[in-house]
PDB file of C-alpha atoms in Angstrom:
ATOM      1  CA  GLN A   1     -16.109  -3.891  10.740  1.00  0.00           C
ATOM      2  CA  VAL A   2     -12.434  -4.043  10.503  1.00  0.00           C
ATOM      3  CA  GLN A   3     -10.284  -1.031  11.609  1.00  0.00           C
ATOM      4  CA  VAL A   4      -6.881  -0.211  11.739  1.00  0.00           C
ATOM      5  CA  VAL A   5      -5.665   2.871  13.967  1.00  0.00           C
ATOM      6  CA  GLN A   6      -2.391   4.314  14.227  1.00  0.00           C
ATOM      7  CA  SER A   7      -0.579   6.337  16.483  1.00  0.00           C
ATOM      8  CA  GLY A   8      -0.250  10.243  16.247  1.00  0.00           C
ATOM      9  CA  ALA A   9       2.252  12.473  14.518  1.00  0.00           C
ATOM     10  CA  GLU A  10       5.657  12.421  15.500  1.00  0.00           C
ATOM     11  CA  VAL A  11       8.767  14.893  15.043  1.00  0.00           C
ATOM     12  CA  LYS A  12      12.366  13.526  15.618  1.00  0.00           C
ATOM     13  CA  THR A  13      15.901  14.750  15.235  1.00  0.00           C
ATOM     14  CA  PRO A  14      18.383  12.934  12.985  1.00  0.00           C
ATOM     15  CA  GLY A  15      19.636   9.804  14.577  1.00  0.00           C
ATOM     16  CA  ALA A  16      16.627   9.395  17.049  1.00  0.00           C
ATOM     17  CA  SER A  17      14.560   6.289  16.836  1.00  0.00           C
ATOM     18  CA  VAL A  18      10.571   6.283  16.376  1.00  0.00           C
ATOM     19  CA  LYS A  19       8.089   3.824  17.343  1.00  0.00           C
ATOM     20  CA  VAL A  20       4.616   3.786  15.537  1.00  0.00           C
ATOM     21  CA  SER A  21       1.656   1.403  16.893  1.00  0.00           C
ATOM     22  CA  CYS A  22      -1.148   0.206  14.781  1.00  0.00           C
ATOM     23  CA  LYS A  23      -4.087  -1.045  16.608  1.00  0.00           C
ATOM     24  CA  ALA A  24      -6.524  -3.574  14.942  1.00  0.00           C
ATOM     25  CA  SER A  25     -10.135  -4.643  15.479  1.00  0.00           C
ATOM     26  CA  GLY A  26     -13.205  -6.297  14.194  1.00  0.00           C
ATOM     27  CA  TYR A  27     -11.137  -9.444  12.924  1.00  0.00           C
ATOM     28  CA  THR A  28      -8.942 -12.231  14.280  1.00  0.00           C
ATOM     29  CA  PHE A  29      -5.775 -10.384  14.303  1.00  0.00           C
ATOM     30  CA  THR A  30      -3.475 -13.485  14.171  1.00  0.00           C
ATOM     31  CA  SER A  31      -4.999 -14.675  10.696  1.00  0.00           C
ATOM     32  CA  TYR A  32      -3.676 -12.042   8.886  1.00  0.00           C
ATOM     33  CA  GLY A  33      -0.430 -10.494   8.650  1.00  0.00           C
ATOM     34  CA  ILE A  34       0.710  -6.771   8.716  1.00  0.00           C
ATOM     35  CA  SER A  35       2.910  -4.643   6.124  1.00  0.00           C
ATOM     36  CA  TRP A  36       4.201  -1.222   6.880  1.00  0.00           C
ATOM     37  CA  VAL A  37       4.207   1.223   3.897  1.00  0.00           C
ATOM     38  CA  ARG A  38       5.738   4.700   3.929  1.00  0.00           C
ATOM     39  CA  GLN A  39       4.964   7.646   1.535  1.00  0.00           C
ATOM     40  CA  ALA A  40       7.694  10.576   1.304  1.00  0.00           C
ATOM     41  CA  PRO A  41       5.854  13.863   0.530  1.00  0.00           C
ATOM     42  CA  GLY A  42       4.684  14.077  -2.929  1.00  0.00           C
ATOM     43  CA  GLN A  43       6.036  10.839  -3.691  1.00  0.00           C
ATOM     44  CA  GLY A  44       4.904   7.139  -4.042  1.00  0.00           C
ATOM     45  CA  LEU A  45       4.519   4.105  -2.000  1.00  0.00           C
ATOM     46  CA  GLU A  46       7.214   2.099  -0.572  1.00  0.00           C
ATOM     47  CA  TRP A  47       6.993  -1.161   1.098  1.00  0.00           C
ATOM     48  CA  MET A  48       8.968  -1.543   4.324  1.00  0.00           C
ATOM     49  CA  GLY A  49       8.231  -5.073   5.478  1.00  0.00           C
ATOM     50  CA  TRP A  50       5.891  -7.515   6.717  1.00  0.00           C
ATOM     51  CA  ILE A  51       5.104  -9.468  10.213  1.00  0.00           C
ATOM     52  CA  THR A  52       3.142 -12.723  10.208  1.00  0.00           C
ATOM     53  CA  THR A  53       1.070 -11.949  13.480  1.00  0.00           C
ATOM     54  CA  TYR A  54       0.955 -15.796  14.648  1.00  0.00           C
ATOM     55  CA  ASN A  55       4.293 -16.228  14.836  1.00  0.00           C
ATOM     56  CA  GLY A  56       6.214 -12.893  14.548  1.00  0.00           C
ATOM     57  CA  ASP A  57       8.240 -13.904  11.680  1.00  0.00           C
ATOM     58  CA  THR A  58       9.100 -11.188   9.511  1.00  0.00           C
ATOM     59  CA  ASN A  59      10.678  -9.912   6.295  1.00  0.00           C
ATOM     60  CA  TYR A  60      12.077  -6.114   5.852  1.00  0.00           C
ATOM     61  CA  ALA A  61      12.877  -4.542   2.500  1.00  0.00           C
ATOM     62  CA  GLN A  62      16.720  -4.778   2.080  1.00  0.00           C
ATOM     63  CA  ASN A  63      17.443  -1.105   2.217  1.00  0.00           C
ATOM     64  CA  LEU A  64      15.862  -0.749   5.820  1.00  0.00           C
ATOM     65  CA  GLN A  65      17.583  -3.955   6.951  1.00  0.00           C
ATOM     66  CA  GLY A  66      19.323  -3.284  10.696  1.00  0.00           C
ATOM     67  CA  ARG A  67      17.572  -0.200  10.929  1.00  0.00           C
ATOM     68  CA  VAL A  68      13.554  -1.360  11.113  1.00  0.00           C
ATOM     69  CA  THR A  69      12.056  -3.702  13.621  1.00  0.00           C
ATOM     70  CA  MET A  70       8.487  -4.794  13.436  1.00  0.00           C
ATOM     71  CA  THR A  71       6.798  -6.355  16.308  1.00  0.00           C
ATOM     72  CA  THR A  72       3.197  -7.327  17.732  1.00  0.00           C
ATOM     73  CA  ASP A  73       1.220  -7.516  20.910  1.00  0.00           C
ATOM     74  CA  THR A  74      -1.159 -10.224  20.128  1.00  0.00           C
ATOM     75  CA  SER A  75      -2.949  -9.557  23.630  1.00  0.00           C
ATOM     76  CA  THR A  76      -4.042  -6.100  22.423  1.00  0.00           C
ATOM     77  CA  SER A  77      -3.932  -6.919  18.597  1.00  0.00           C
ATOM     78  CA  THR A  78      -1.433  -4.345  18.145  1.00  0.00           C
ATOM     79  CA  ALA A  79       1.200  -3.984  15.569  1.00  0.00           C
ATOM     80  CA  TYR A  80       4.550  -1.837  16.214  1.00  0.00           C
ATOM     81  CA  MET A  81       7.176  -0.449  13.756  1.00  0.00           C
ATOM     82  CA  GLU A  82      10.291   1.027  15.136  1.00  0.00           C
ATOM     83  CA  LEU A  83      12.838   2.863  13.065  1.00  0.00           C
ATOM     84  CA  ARG A  84      15.996   3.684  14.497  1.00  0.00           C
ATOM     85  CA  SER A  85      19.028   6.199  13.258  1.00  0.00           C
ATOM     86  CA  LEU A  86      16.432   8.326  11.284  1.00  0.00           C
ATOM     87  CA  ARG A  87      17.514  10.604   8.689  1.00  0.00           C
ATOM     88  CA  SER A  88      15.752  13.539   7.017  1.00  0.00           C
ATOM     89  CA  ASP A  89      14.687  11.400   4.351  1.00  0.00           C
ATOM     90  CA  ASP A  90      12.867   9.082   6.656  1.00  0.00           C
ATOM     91  CA  THR A  91      10.399  11.960   7.077  1.00  0.00           C
ATOM     92  CA  ALA A  92       7.119  10.519   5.501  1.00  0.00           C
ATOM     93  CA  VAL A  93       3.649   9.087   6.387  1.00  0.00           C
ATOM     94  CA  TYR A  94       4.040   5.561   7.545  1.00  0.00           C
ATOM     95  CA  TYR A  95       1.136   2.949   6.844  1.00  0.00           C
ATOM     96  CA  CYS A  96       0.448  -0.263   8.337  1.00  0.00           C
ATOM     97  CA  ALA A  97      -1.709  -2.581   6.217  1.00  0.00           C
ATOM     98  CA  ARG A  98      -3.666  -5.777   6.769  1.00  0.00           C
ATOM     99  CA  GLY A  99      -2.168  -8.301   4.324  1.00  0.00           C
ATOM    100  CA  ALA A 100      -4.428 -10.761   2.913  1.00  0.00           C
ATOM    101  CA  SER A 101      -2.873 -14.263   2.435  1.00  0.00           C
ATOM    102  CA  LEU A 102      -1.608 -13.926  -0.683  1.00  0.00           C
ATOM    103  CA  GLY A 103      -0.032 -10.315  -0.495  1.00  0.00           C
ATOM    104  CA  TYR A 104      -2.403  -7.283  -1.076  1.00  0.00           C
ATOM    105  CA  PHE A 105      -3.409  -4.888   1.544  1.00  0.00           C
ATOM    106  CA  ASP A 106      -6.873  -4.532   1.893  1.00  0.00           C
ATOM    107  CA  TYR A 107      -7.241  -2.442   4.907  1.00  0.00           C
ATOM    108  CA  TRP A 108      -5.338   0.572   6.044  1.00  0.00           C
ATOM    109  CA  GLY A 109      -4.836   2.608   8.998  1.00  0.00           C
ATOM    110  CA  GLN A 110      -5.014   6.138   8.564  1.00  0.00           C
ATOM    111  CA  GLY A 111      -1.040   7.103   8.483  1.00  0.00           C
ATOM    112  CA  THR A 112       1.386   8.683  10.647  1.00  0.00           C
ATOM    113  CA  LEU A 113       3.478  11.639   9.762  1.00  0.00           C
ATOM    114  CA  VAL A 114       7.005  11.075  11.057  1.00  0.00           C
ATOM    115  CA  THR A 115       8.963  14.478  10.532  1.00  0.00           C
ATOM    116  CA  VAL A 116      12.904  14.237  11.121  1.00  0.00           C
ATOM    117  CA  SER A 117      14.417  17.439  11.390  1.00  0.00           C
ATOM    118  CA  SER A 118      17.311  19.201  13.461  1.00  0.00           C
TER     119      SER A 118
ATOM    120  CA  GLU B   1      13.095  -7.154  -7.544  1.00  0.00           C
ATOM    121  CA  ILE B   2      10.129  -6.788  -9.850  1.00  0.00           C
ATOM    122  CA  VAL B   3       9.651  -3.173 -11.242  1.00  0.00           C
ATOM    123  CA  MET B   4       6.447  -1.835 -11.966  1.00  0.00           C
ATOM    124  CA  THR B   5       5.686   0.883 -14.635  1.00  0.00           C
ATOM    125  CA  GLN B   6       2.574   2.786 -14.717  1.00  0.00           C
ATOM    126  CA  SER B   7       1.276   4.887 -17.407  1.00  0.00           C
ATOM    127  CA  PRO B   8       0.444   7.583 -18.035  1.00  0.00           C
ATOM    128  CA  ALA B   9       2.089   9.682 -15.113  1.00  0.00           C
ATOM    129  CA  THR B  10      -0.882  11.941 -15.474  1.00  0.00           C
ATOM    130  CA  LEU B  11      -4.405  11.172 -17.349  1.00  0.00           C
ATOM    131  CA  SER B  12      -6.708  14.098 -17.933  1.00  0.00           C
ATOM    132  CA  VAL B  13     -10.347  13.016 -18.666  1.00  0.00           C
ATOM    133  CA  SER B  14     -13.684  14.478 -18.390  1.00  0.00           C
ATOM    134  CA  PRO B  15     -16.328  13.270 -16.190  1.00  0.00           C
ATOM    135  CA  GLY B  16     -18.429  10.780 -17.622  1.00  0.00           C
ATOM    136  CA  GLU B  17     -15.973   9.509 -20.058  1.00  0.00           C
ATOM    137  CA  ARG B  18     -13.769   6.515 -19.692  1.00  0.00           C
ATOM    138  CA  ALA B  19     -10.265   5.992 -18.127  1.00  0.00           C
ATOM    139  CA  THR B  20      -7.591   3.472 -19.024  1.00  0.00           C
ATOM    140  CA  LEU B  21      -4.669   3.099 -16.725  1.00  0.00           C
ATOM    141  CA  SER B  22      -1.757   0.698 -17.684  1.00  0.00           C
ATOM    142  CA  CYS B  23       0.668  -1.228 -15.468  1.00  0.00           C
ATOM    143  CA  ARG B  24       3.495  -2.994 -16.677  1.00  0.00           C
ATOM    144  CA  ALA B  25       5.738  -5.398 -14.912  1.00  0.00           C
ATOM    145  CA  SER B  26       9.321  -5.875 -15.372  1.00  0.00           C
ATOM    146  CA  GLN B  27       8.741  -9.600 -15.522  1.00  0.00           C
ATOM    147  CA  SER B  28       5.662 -12.025 -15.150  1.00  0.00           C
ATOM    148  CA  VAL B  29       3.704 -11.852 -12.059  1.00  0.00           C
ATOM    149  CA  ARG B  30       0.897 -13.996 -13.423  1.00  0.00           C
ATOM    150  CA  SER B  31      -2.233 -12.444 -11.819  1.00  0.00           C
ATOM    151  CA  ASN B  32      -0.835 -11.343  -8.547  1.00  0.00           C
ATOM    152  CA  LEU B  33      -1.675  -7.663  -9.131  1.00  0.00           C
ATOM    153  CA  ALA B  34      -3.802  -5.094  -7.277  1.00  0.00           C
ATOM    154  CA  TRP B  35      -4.855  -1.607  -7.673  1.00  0.00           C
ATOM    155  CA  TYR B  36      -4.917   0.777  -5.049  1.00  0.00           C
ATOM    156  CA  GLN B  37      -6.885   4.530  -5.271  1.00  0.00           C
ATOM    157  CA  GLN B  38      -5.448   6.973  -3.156  1.00  0.00           C
ATOM    158  CA  LYS B  39      -6.978  10.681  -2.618  1.00  0.00           C
ATOM    159  CA  PRO B  40      -5.362  13.582  -1.008  1.00  0.00           C
ATOM    160  CA  GLY B  41      -4.655  13.126   2.827  1.00  0.00           C
ATOM    161  CA  GLN B  42      -6.088   9.597   2.805  1.00  0.00           C
ATOM    162  CA  ALA B  43      -4.855   6.408   3.196  1.00  0.00           C
ATOM    163  CA  PRO B  44      -4.761   4.287  -0.413  1.00  0.00           C
ATOM    164  CA  ARG B  45      -7.771   2.147  -0.698  1.00  0.00           C
ATOM    165  CA  LEU B  46      -8.123  -1.449  -2.497  1.00  0.00           C
ATOM    166  CA  LEU B  47      -9.352  -1.513  -5.562  1.00  0.00           C
ATOM    167  CA  MET B  48      -8.878  -4.456  -7.194  1.00  0.00           C
ATOM    168  CA  TYR B  49      -7.025  -8.008  -6.458  1.00  0.00           C
ATOM    169  CA  GLY B  50      -6.033 -11.090  -8.459  1.00  0.00           C
ATOM    170  CA  ALA B  51      -5.963  -8.421 -11.420  1.00  0.00           C
ATOM    171  CA  SER B  52      -9.505  -8.397 -11.906  1.00  0.00           C
ATOM    172  CA  THR B  53     -11.573  -8.990  -8.869  1.00  0.00           C
ATOM    173  CA  ARG B  54     -13.203  -5.838  -7.247  1.00  0.00           C
ATOM    174  CA  ALA B  55     -12.463  -5.656  -3.457  1.00  0.00           C
ATOM    175  CA  THR B  56     -15.740  -5.131  -1.062  1.00  0.00           C
ATOM    176  CA  GLY B  57     -17.522  -2.064  -2.004  1.00  0.00           C
ATOM    177  CA  ILE B  58     -16.067  -0.953  -5.210  1.00  0.00           C
ATOM    178  CA  PRO B  59     -18.541  -0.321  -7.770  1.00  0.00           C
ATOM    179  CA  PRO B  60     -18.779  -2.224 -11.106  1.00  0.00           C
ATOM    180  CA  ARG B  61     -17.747   0.476 -13.130  1.00  0.00           C
ATOM    181  CA  PHE B  62     -14.100  -0.387 -12.290  1.00  0.00           C
ATOM    182  CA  SER B  63     -12.631  -2.973 -13.755  1.00  0.00           C
ATOM    183  CA  GLY B  64      -9.360  -4.758 -14.323  1.00  0.00           C
ATOM    184  CA  SER B  65      -7.726  -6.997 -16.695  1.00  0.00           C
ATOM    185  CA  GLY B  66      -4.412  -8.631 -17.711  1.00  0.00           C
ATOM    186  CA  PHE B  67      -2.167 -11.407 -17.139  1.00  0.00           C
ATOM    187  CA  GLY B  68       2.039 -12.108 -16.888  1.00  0.00           C
ATOM    188  CA  THR B  69       3.441  -8.590 -17.439  1.00  0.00           C
ATOM    189  CA  GLU B  70       0.559  -5.928 -18.649  1.00  0.00           C
ATOM    190  CA  PHE B  71      -2.252  -4.972 -16.897  1.00  0.00           C
ATOM    191  CA  THR B  72      -5.142  -2.472 -17.339  1.00  0.00           C
ATOM    192  CA  LEU B  73      -7.527  -0.731 -14.702  1.00  0.00           C
ATOM    193  CA  THR B  74     -10.796   1.056 -16.676  1.00  0.00           C
ATOM    194  CA  ILE B  75     -12.790   3.038 -15.113  1.00  0.00           C
ATOM    195  CA  SER B  76     -15.936   3.167 -17.293  1.00  0.00           C
ATOM    196  CA  SER B  77     -18.055   6.286 -16.628  1.00  0.00           C
ATOM    197  CA  LEU B  78     -15.648   8.817 -14.636  1.00  0.00           C
ATOM    198  CA  GLN B  79     -17.674  10.195 -11.547  1.00  0.00           C
ATOM    199  CA  SER B  80     -16.340  13.168  -9.140  1.00  0.00           C
ATOM    200  CA  GLU B  81     -14.849  11.223  -6.700  1.00  0.00           C
ATOM    201  CA  ASP B  82     -12.601   9.172  -8.913  1.00  0.00           C
ATOM    202  CA  PHE B  83     -10.241  11.738  -9.595  1.00  0.00           C
ATOM    203  CA  ALA B  84      -7.198  10.560  -7.478  1.00  0.00           C
ATOM    204  CA  VAL B  85      -3.739   8.797  -7.851  1.00  0.00           C
ATOM    205  CA  TYR B  86      -4.037   5.173  -8.553  1.00  0.00           C
ATOM    206  CA  TYR B  87      -1.434   2.635  -7.747  1.00  0.00           C
ATOM    207  CA  CYS B  88      -0.798  -0.893  -9.029  1.00  0.00           C
ATOM    208  CA  GLN B  89       1.088  -3.507  -6.657  1.00  0.00           C
ATOM    209  CA  GLN B  90       2.824  -7.081  -7.457  1.00  0.00           C
ATOM    210  CA  TYR B  91       2.550  -9.741  -5.038  1.00  0.00           C
ATOM    211  CA  ASN B  92       3.839 -12.684  -7.037  1.00  0.00           C
ATOM    212  CA  ASN B  93       7.591 -12.416  -5.857  1.00  0.00           C
ATOM    213  CA  TRP B  94       8.134 -11.155  -2.531  1.00  0.00           C
ATOM    214  CA  PRO B  95      10.146  -9.837  -0.883  1.00  0.00           C
ATOM    215  CA  PRO B  96      10.067  -6.997  -1.786  1.00  0.00           C
ATOM    216  CA  TYR B  97       6.240  -6.201  -2.612  1.00  0.00           C
ATOM    217  CA  THR B  98       6.958  -3.587  -5.072  1.00  0.00           C
ATOM    218  CA  PHE B  99       4.354  -0.564  -6.228  1.00  0.00           C
ATOM    219  CA  GLY B 100       4.409   1.247  -9.489  1.00  0.00           C
ATOM    220  CA  GLN B 101       4.985   4.948  -9.230  1.00  0.00           C
ATOM    221  CA  GLY B 102       1.152   6.025  -9.490  1.00  0.00           C
ATOM    222  CA  THR B 103      -0.773   7.309 -12.123  1.00  0.00           C
ATOM    223  CA  LYS B 104      -2.696  10.550 -11.386  1.00  0.00           C
ATOM    224  CA  LEU B 105      -6.477  11.039 -12.907  1.00  0.00           C
ATOM    225  CA  GLU B 106      -7.519  14.599 -13.333  1.00  0.00           C
ATOM    226  CA  ILE B 107     -10.289  16.541 -14.324  1.00  0.00           C
ATOM    227  CA  LYS B 108     -10.196  17.818 -18.336  1.00  0.00           C
TER     228      LYS B 108
END
């Protein structure tokens, strides 16, 4: 069965970077894209970006351009999201999700809480 | 960017009754709309895609309708496990993919 498992919670200070991993199993990794979505405490869902897993092409949300990088390691079926220059308003649960070809998200990781605090 | 607006923000319904949730797009998204359910402390779960196609394992009491800019998610007979927050998402024009702000379905 399809599973998407993310790395554990992180606590970072302002200005630092965080890298979250997302390991997929139960399907052919390169047949589906991966999106990252975040959710600030008590708030809704915010799309962060997409990576095409078979060639590494990316699309990022405009408000994160320059601070976010999404990559994959196809040998381990793992996707990564790195966010730099962290601010307090980056505190959120970060989700990776498998993207169906049309663009909806059919399997989600369990989420990774990133807390940014001095 | 396409703005998705959900209404109402909170909906109070009794178990066994019908719930109707709305989602409006700022421009046409054709039928490229998905619905997700999120319970506290959990990841979102895909309910519906293509506006009206149930995802794998979703019971038939969930139905979706609409095209263009107006969409509806209907839960025909609410079960206790259906009380959650529901989000719509358009995937017609991207980037960015955009979500509505959510409707909280609570027990009346």
